[in-house]
PDB file of C-alpha atoms in Angstrom:
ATOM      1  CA  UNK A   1     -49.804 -65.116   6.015  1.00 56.00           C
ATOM      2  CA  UNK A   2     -49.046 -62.861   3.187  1.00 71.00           C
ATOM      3  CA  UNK A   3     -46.469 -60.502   2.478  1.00 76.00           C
ATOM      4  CA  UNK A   4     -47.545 -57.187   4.214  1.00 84.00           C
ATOM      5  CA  UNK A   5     -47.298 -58.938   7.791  1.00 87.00           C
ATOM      6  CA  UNK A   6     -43.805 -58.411   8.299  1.00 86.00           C
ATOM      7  CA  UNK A   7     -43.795 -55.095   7.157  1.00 86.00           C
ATOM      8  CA  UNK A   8     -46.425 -54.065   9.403  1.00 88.00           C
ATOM      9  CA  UNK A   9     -44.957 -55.443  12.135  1.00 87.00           C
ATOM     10  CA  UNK A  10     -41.473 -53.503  11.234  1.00 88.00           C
ATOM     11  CA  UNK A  11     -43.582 -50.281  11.266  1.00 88.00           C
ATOM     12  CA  UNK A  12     -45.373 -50.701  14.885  1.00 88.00           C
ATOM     13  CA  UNK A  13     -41.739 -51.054  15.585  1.00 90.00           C
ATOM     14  CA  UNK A  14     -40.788 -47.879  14.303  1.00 89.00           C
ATOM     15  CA  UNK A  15     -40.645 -44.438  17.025  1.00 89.00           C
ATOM     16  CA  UNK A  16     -39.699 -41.079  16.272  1.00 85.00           C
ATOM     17  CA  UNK A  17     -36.159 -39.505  17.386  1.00 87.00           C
ATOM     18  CA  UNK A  18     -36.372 -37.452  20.566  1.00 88.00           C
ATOM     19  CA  UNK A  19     -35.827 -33.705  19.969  1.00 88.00           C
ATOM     20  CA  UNK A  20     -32.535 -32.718  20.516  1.00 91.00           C
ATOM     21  CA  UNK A  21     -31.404 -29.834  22.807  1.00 91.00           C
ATOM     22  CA  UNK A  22     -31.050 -27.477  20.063  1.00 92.00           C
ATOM     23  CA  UNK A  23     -33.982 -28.100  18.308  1.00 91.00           C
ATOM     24  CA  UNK A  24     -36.158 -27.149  21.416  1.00 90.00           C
ATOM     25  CA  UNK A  25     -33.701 -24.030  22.305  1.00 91.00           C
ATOM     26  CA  UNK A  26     -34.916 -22.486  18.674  1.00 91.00           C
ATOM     27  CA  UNK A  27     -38.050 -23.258  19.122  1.00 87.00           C
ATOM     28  CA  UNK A  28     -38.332 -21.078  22.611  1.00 86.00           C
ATOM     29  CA  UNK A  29     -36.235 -18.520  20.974  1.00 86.00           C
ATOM     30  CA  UNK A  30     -39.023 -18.128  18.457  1.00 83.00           C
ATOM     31  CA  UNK A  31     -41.925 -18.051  20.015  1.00 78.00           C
ATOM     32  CA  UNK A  32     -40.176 -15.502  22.723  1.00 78.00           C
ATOM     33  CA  UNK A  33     -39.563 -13.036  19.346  1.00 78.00           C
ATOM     34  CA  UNK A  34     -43.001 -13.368  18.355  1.00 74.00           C
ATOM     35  CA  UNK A  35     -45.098 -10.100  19.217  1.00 69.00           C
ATOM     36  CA  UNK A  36     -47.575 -12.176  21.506  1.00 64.00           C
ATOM     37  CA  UNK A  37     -45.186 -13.127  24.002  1.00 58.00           C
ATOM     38  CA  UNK A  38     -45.629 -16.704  22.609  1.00 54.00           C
ATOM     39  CA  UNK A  39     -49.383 -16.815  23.154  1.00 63.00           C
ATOM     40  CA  UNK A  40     -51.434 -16.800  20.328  1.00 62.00           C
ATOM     41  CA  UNK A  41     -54.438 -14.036  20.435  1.00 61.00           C
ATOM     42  CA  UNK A  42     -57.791 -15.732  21.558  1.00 60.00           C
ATOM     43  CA  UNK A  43     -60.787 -14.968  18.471  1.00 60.00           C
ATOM     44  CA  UNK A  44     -62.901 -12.693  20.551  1.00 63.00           C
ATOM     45  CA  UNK A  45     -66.394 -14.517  21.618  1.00 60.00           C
ATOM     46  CA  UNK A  46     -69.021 -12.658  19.548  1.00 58.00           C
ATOM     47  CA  UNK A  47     -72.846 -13.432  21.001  1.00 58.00           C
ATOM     48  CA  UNK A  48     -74.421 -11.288  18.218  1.00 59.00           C
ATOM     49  CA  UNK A  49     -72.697 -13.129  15.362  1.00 67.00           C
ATOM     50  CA  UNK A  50     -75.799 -14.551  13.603  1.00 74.00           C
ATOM     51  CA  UNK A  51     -77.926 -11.550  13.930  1.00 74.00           C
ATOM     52  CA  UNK A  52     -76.553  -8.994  10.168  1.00 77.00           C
ATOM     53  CA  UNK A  53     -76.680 -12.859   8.361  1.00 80.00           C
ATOM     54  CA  UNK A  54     -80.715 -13.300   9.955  1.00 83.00           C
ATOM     55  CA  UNK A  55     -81.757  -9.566   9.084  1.00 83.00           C
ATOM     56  CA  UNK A  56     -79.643  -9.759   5.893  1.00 86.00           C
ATOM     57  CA  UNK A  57     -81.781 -13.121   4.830  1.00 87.00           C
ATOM     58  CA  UNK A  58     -85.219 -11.584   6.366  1.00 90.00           C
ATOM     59  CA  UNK A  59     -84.967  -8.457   4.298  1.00 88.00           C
ATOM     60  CA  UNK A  60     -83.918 -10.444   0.766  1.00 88.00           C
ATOM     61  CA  UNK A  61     -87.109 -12.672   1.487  1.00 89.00           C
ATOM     62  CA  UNK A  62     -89.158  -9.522   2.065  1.00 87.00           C
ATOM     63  CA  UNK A  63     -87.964  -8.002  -1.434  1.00 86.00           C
ATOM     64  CA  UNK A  64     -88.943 -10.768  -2.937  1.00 84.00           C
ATOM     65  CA  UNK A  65     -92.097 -11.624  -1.577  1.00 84.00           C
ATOM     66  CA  UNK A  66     -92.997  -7.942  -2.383  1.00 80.00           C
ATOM     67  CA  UNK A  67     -91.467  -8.173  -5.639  1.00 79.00           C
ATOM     68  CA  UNK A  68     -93.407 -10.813  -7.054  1.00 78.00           C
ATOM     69  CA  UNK A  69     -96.449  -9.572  -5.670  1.00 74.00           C
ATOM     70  CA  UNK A  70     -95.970  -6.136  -7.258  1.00 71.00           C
ATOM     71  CA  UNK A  71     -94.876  -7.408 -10.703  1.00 69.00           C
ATOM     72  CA  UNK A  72     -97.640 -10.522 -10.486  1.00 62.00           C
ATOM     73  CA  UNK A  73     -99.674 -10.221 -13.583  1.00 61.00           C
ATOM     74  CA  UNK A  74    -103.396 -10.799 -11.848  1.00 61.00           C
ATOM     75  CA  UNK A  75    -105.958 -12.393 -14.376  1.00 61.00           C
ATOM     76  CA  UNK A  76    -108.693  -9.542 -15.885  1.00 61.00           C
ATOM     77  CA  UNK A  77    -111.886  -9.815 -13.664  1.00 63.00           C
ATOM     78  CA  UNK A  78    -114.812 -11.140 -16.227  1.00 66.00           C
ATOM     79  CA  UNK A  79    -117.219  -9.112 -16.799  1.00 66.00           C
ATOM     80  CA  UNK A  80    -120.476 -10.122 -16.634  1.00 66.00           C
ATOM     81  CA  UNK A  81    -123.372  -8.613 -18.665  1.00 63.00           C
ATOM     82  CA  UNK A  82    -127.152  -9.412 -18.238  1.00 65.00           C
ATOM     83  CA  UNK A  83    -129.900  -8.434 -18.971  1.00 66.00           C
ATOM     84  CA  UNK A  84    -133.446  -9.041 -17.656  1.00 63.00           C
ATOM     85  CA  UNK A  85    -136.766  -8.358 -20.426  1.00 61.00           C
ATOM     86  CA  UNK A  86    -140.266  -9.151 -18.036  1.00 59.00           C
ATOM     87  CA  UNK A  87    -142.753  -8.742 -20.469  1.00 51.00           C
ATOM     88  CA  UNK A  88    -145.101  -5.868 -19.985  1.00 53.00           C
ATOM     89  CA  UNK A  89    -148.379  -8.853 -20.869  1.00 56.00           C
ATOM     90  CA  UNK A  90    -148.845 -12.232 -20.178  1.00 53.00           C
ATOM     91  CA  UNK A  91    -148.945 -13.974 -23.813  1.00 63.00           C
ATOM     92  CA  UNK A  92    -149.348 -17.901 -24.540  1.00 71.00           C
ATOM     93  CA  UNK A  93    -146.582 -19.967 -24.651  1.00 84.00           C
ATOM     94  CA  UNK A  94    -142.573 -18.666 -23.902  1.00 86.00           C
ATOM     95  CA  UNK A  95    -141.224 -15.634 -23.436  1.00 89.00           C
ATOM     96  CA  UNK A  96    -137.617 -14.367 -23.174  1.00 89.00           C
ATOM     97  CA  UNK A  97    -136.959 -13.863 -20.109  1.00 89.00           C
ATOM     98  CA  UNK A  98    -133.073 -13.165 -19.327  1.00 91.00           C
ATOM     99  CA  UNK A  99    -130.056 -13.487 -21.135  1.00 90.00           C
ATOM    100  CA  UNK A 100    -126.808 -13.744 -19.687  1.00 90.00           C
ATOM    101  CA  UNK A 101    -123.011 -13.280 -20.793  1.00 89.00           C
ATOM    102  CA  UNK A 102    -119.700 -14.400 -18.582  1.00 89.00           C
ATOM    103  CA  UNK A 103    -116.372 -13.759 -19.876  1.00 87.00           C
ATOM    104  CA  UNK A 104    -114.150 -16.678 -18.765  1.00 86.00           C
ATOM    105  CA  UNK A 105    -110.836 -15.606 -20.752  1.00 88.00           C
ATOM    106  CA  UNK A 106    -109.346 -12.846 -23.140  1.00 87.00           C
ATOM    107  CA  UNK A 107    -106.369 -13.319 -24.482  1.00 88.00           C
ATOM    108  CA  UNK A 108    -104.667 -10.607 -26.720  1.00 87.00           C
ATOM    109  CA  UNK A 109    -102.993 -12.626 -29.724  1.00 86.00           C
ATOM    110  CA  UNK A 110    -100.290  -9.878 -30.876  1.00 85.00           C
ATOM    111  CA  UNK A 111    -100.379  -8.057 -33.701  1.00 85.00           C
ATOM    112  CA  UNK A 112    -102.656  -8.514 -36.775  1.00 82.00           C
ATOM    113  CA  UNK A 113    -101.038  -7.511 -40.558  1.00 81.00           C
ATOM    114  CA  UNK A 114    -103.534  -7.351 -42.998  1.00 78.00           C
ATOM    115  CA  UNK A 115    -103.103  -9.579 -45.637  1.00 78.00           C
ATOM    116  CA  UNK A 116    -103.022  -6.708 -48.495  1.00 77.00           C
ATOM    117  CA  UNK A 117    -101.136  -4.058 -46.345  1.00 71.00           C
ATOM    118  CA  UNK A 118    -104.152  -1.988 -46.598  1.00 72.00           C
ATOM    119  CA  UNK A 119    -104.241  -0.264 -43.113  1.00 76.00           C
ATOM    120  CA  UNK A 120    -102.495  -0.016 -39.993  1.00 79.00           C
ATOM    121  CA  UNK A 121    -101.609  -3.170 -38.013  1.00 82.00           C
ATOM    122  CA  UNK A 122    -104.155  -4.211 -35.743  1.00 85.00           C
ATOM    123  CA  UNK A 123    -104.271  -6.263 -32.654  1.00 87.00           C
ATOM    124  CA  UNK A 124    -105.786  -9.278 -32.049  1.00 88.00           C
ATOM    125  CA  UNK A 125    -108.100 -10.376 -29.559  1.00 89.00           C
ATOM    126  CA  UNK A 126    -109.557 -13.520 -28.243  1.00 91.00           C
ATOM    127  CA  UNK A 127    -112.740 -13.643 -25.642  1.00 90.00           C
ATOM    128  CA  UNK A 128    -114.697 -17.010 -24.618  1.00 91.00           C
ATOM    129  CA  UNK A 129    -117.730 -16.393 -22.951  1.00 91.00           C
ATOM    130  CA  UNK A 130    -121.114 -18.712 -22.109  1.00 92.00           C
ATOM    131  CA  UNK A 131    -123.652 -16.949 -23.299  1.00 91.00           C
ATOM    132  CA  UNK A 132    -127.123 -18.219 -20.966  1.00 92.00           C
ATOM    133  CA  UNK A 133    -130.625 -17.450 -22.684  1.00 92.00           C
ATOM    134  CA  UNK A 134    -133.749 -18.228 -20.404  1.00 92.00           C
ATOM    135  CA  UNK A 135    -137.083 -18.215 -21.242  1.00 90.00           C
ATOM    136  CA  UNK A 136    -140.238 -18.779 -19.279  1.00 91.00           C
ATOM    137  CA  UNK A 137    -143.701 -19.257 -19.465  1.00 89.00           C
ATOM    138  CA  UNK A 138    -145.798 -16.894 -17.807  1.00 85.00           C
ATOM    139  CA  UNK A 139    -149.418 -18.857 -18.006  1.00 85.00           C
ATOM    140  CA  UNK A 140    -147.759 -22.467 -16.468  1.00 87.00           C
ATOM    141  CA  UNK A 141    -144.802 -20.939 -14.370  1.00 85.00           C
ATOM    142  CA  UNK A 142    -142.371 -23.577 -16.899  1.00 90.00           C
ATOM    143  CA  UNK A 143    -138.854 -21.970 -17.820  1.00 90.00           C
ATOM    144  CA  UNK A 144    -136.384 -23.116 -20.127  1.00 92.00           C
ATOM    145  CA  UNK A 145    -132.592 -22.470 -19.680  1.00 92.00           C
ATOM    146  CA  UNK A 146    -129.948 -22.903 -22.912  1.00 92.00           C
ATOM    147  CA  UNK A 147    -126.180 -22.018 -22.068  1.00 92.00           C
ATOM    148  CA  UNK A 148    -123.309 -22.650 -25.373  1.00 90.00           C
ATOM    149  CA  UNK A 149    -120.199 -21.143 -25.397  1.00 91.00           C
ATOM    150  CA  UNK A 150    -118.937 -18.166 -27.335  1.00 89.00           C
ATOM    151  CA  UNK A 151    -115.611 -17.852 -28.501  1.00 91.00           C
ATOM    152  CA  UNK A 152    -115.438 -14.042 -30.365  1.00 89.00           C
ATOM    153  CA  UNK A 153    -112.277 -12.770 -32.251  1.00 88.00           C
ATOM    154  CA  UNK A 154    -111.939  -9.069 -32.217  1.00 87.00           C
ATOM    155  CA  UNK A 155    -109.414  -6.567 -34.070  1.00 85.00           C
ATOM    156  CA  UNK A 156    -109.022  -3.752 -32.008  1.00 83.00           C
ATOM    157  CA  UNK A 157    -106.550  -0.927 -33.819  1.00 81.00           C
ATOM    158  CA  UNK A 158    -103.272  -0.784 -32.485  1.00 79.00           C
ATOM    159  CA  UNK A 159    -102.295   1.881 -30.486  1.00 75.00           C
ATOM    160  CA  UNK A 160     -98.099   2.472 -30.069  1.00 71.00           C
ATOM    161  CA  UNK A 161     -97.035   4.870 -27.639  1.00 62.00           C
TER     162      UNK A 161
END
């Protein structure tokens, strides 16, 4: 056995001390003062309690649903240039038939300083296209097709407002 055993069994042992007559007299004395009547106020049952924490939540996901959508920064549509030549006779051997431009990203780069401080900043701008030539052979009906890309630094002057 070890040495906690009889310890434990001298604290089952153990009872508290019946209240004494006084002790139970001040007791009722004080919950008679009390301005209950010595029955404590019942919370009142609220059904609607959830409904201000719902709306609250609903409207805050609302704001930001809009919010993002309204401050979103939405990518620049490409633009697309062609352009279509048909030749006005039907010469030997290939023509140019179409060529065709797609812008797939520009990116403005900041602000450009001339090296020399010549002239007023600049800014600095970065396109990549595919350019697409086609040519085709009128006689046999045969076309060729070529795409490469195009990447095309520009420096547009700055404008500060």
């Amino acid at each position: 056995m070890n040495d906690f055993s009889d310890l434990e069994a001298d604290l089952r042992t153990l009872r508290p001390r019946p209240a004494t007559d006084g002790l139970l007299r001040r007791v009722e004395l004080a919950l008679v003062e009390t301005p209950a009547g010595g029955v404590l106020p019942q919370p009142s049952a609220r059904s609607n309690g959830w409904w201000p924490l719902g709306l609250g939540l609903t409207g805050l996901t609302a704001l930001l649903v809009l919010g993002i959508t309204y401050f979103e920064q939405r990518p620049v549509a490409p633009a697309v240039a062609q352009q279509s030549v048909s030749p006005a006779t039907t010469p030997a051997g290939f023509q140019p038939a179409g060529l065709s431009q797609v812008v797939y990203s520009g990116r403005d780069e900041g602000l450009f300083f001339p090296p020399d401080d010549s002239g007023a900043p600049r800014r600095r701008l970065r396109y990549e296209t595919r350019e697409t030539m086609r040519w085709q052979n009128a006689a046999t009906g045969a076309s060729v097709r070529v795409s490469y890309p195009v990447e095309q630094v520009v420096l547009a002057p700055a404008v500060f407002q």
